[in-house]
mmCIF file of C-alpha atoms in Angstrom:
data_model
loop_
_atom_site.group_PDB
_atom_site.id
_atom_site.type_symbol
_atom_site.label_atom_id
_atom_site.label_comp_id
_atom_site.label_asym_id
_atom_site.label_seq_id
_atom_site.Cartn_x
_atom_site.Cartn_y
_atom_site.Cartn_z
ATOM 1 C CA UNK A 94 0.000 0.000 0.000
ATOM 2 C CA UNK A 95 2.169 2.685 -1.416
ATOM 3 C CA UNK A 96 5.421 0.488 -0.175
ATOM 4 C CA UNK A 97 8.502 0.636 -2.063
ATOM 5 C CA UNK A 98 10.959 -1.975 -1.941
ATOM 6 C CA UNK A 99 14.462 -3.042 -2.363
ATOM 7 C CA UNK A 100 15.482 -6.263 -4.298
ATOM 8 C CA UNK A 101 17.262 -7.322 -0.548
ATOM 9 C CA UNK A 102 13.773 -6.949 0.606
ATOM 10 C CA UNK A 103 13.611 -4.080 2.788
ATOM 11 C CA UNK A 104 10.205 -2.131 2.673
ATOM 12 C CA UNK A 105 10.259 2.228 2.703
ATOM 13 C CA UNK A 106 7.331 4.136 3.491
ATOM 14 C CA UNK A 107 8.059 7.844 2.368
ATOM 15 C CA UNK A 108 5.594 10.584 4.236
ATOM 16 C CA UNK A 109 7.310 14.055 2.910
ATOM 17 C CA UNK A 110 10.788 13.682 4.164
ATOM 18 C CA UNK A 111 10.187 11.136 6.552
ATOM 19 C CA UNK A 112 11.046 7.464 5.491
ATOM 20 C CA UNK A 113 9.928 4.783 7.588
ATOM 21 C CA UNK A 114 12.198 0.937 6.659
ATOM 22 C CA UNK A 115 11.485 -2.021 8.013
ATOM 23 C CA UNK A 116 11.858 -5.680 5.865
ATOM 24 C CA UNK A 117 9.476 -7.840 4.253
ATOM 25 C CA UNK A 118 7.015 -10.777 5.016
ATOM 26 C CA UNK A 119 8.793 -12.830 2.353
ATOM 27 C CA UNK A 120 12.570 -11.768 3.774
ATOM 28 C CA UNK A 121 11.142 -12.938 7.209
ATOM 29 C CA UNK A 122 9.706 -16.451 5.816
ATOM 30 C CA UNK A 123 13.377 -16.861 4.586
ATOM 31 C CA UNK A 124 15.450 -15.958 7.827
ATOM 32 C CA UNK A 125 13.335 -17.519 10.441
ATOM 33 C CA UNK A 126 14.431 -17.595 14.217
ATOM 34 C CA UNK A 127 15.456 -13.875 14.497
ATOM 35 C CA UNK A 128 17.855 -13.894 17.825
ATOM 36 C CA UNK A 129 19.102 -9.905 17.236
ATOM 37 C CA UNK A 130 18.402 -6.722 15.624
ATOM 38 C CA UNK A 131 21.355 -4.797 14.856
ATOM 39 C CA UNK A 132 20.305 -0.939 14.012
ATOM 40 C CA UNK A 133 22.476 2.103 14.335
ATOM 41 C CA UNK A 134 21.839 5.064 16.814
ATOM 42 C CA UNK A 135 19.790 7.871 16.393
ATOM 43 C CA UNK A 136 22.075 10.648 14.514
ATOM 44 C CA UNK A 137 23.594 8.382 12.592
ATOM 45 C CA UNK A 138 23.934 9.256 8.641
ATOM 46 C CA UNK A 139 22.735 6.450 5.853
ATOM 47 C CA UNK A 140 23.188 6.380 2.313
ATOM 48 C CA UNK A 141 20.747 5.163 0.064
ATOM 49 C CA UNK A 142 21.924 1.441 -0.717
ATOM 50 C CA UNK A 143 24.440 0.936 1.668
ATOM 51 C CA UNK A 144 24.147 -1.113 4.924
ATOM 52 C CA UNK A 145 22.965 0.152 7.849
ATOM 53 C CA UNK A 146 22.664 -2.829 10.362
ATOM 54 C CA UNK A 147 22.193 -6.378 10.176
ATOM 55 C CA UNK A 148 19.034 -9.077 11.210
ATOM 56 C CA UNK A 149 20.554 -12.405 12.973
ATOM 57 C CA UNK A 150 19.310 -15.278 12.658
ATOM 58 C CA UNK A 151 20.264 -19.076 14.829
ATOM 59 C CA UNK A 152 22.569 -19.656 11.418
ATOM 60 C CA UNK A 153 23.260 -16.355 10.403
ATOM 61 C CA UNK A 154 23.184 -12.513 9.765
ATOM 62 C CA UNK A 155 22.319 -10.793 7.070
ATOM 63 C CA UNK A 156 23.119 -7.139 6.176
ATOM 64 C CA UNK A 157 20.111 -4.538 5.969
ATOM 65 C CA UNK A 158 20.335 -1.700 3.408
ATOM 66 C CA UNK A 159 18.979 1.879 3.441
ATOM 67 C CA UNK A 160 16.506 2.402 0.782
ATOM 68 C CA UNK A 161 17.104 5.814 0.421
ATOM 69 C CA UNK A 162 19.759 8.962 2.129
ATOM 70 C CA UNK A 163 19.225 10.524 5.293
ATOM 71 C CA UNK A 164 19.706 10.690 9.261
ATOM 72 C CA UNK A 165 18.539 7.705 12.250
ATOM 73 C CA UNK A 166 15.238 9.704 13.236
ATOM 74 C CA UNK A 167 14.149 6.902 15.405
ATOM 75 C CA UNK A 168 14.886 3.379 15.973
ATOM 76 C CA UNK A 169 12.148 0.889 16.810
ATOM 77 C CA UNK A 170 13.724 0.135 20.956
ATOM 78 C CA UNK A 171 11.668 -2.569 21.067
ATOM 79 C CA UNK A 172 13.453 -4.724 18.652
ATOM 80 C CA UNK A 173 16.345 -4.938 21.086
ATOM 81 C CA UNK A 174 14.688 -7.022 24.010
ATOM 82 C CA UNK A 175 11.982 -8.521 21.259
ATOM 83 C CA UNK A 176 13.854 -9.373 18.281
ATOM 84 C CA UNK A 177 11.047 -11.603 16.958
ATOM 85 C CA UNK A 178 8.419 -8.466 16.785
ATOM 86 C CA UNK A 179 9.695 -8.114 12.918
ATOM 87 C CA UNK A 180 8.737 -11.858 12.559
ATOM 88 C CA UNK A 181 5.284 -11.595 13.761
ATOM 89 C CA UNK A 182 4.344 -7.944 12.313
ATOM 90 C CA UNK A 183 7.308 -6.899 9.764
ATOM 91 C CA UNK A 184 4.844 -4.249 8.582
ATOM 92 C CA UNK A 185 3.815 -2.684 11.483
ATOM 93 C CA UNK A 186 5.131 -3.214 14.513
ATOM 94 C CA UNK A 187 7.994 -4.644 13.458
ATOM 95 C CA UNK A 188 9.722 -1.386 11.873
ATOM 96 C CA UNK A 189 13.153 -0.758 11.824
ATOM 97 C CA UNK A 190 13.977 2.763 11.765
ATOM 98 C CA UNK A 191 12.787 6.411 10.117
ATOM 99 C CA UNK A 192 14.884 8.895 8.685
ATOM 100 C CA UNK A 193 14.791 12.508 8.302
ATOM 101 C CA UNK A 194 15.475 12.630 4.483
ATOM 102 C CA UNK A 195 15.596 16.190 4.682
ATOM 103 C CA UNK A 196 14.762 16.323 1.080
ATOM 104 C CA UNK A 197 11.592 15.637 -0.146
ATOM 105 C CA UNK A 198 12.145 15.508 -2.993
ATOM 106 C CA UNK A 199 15.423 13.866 -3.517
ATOM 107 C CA UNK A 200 13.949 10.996 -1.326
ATOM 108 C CA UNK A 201 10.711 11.027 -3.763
ATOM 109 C CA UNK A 202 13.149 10.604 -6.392
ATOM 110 C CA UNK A 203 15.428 7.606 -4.820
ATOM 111 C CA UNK A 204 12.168 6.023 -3.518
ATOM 112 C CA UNK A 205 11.011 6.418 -7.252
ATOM 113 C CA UNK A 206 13.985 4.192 -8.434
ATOM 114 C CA UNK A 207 12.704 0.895 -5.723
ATOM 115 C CA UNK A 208 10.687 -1.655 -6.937
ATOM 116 C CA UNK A 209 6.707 -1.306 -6.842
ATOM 117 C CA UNK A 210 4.422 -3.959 -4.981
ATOM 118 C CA UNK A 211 4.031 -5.637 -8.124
ATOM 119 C CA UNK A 212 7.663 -5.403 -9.447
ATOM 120 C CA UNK A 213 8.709 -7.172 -5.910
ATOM 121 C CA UNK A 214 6.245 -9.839 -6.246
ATOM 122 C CA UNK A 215 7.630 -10.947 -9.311
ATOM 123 C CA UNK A 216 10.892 -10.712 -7.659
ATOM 124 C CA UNK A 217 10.464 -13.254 -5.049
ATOM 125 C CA UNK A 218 8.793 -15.693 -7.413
ATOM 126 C CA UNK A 219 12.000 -15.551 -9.545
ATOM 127 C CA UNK A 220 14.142 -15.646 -6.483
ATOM 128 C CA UNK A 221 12.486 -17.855 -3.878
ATOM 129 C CA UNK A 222 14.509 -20.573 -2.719
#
């Protein structure tokens, strides 16, 4: 519902120049048994496609990646003593982190450049192991 994704399966909701990330149903069916949620502090700078934490897993960890530029607004504290909430509700309660993209309209334009509901759909079916 007016989600944007990224082809490592992190979901962006853009609301002027605030972006809210968080990752996918279908990332979650993959990973299973998340133990820790690693997410930076609140000031810290992203770039759009670079890492900015990591999900892990009984078996492993997995990088997450900014879907578009701008500053830690918020992290979602309760990920740190229930790791699982982005299991149970990756779309809502389950969030990651917002950012103050300061730009509208850069941010509009990087969101612009992520894969639609549809074009991520197709995605997984191509990619699902």
């Amino acid at each position: 519902d007016g989600l944007r994704f990224l082809p490592t399966h992190e979901w962006l909701k853009l609301e002027g120049t605030v972006a809210t990330v968080g990752i996918t149903d279908f990332a979650v069916s993959q990973v299973k048994d998340i133990v820790y949620v690693d997410l930076p502090a609140a000031g810290t700078a992203v770039k759009a496609g670079e890492a900015f934490g990591a999900i892990e897993t009984v078996k492993a960890a997995f990088d997450l990646y900014a879907p578009v530029t701008g500053t830690v607004a918020a992290i979602n504290a309760a990920l740190a003593t229930s790791p699982d909430t982005v299991a149970k509700d990756p779309f809502g309660a389950g969030w990651m982190l917002s950012l103050e993209t300061g730009d509208a309209a850069r941010a509009s334009a990087e969101a612009a450049t992520l894969l639609d509901a549809a074009a991520y759909a197709k995605h997984c079916t191509e990619h699902a192991h």
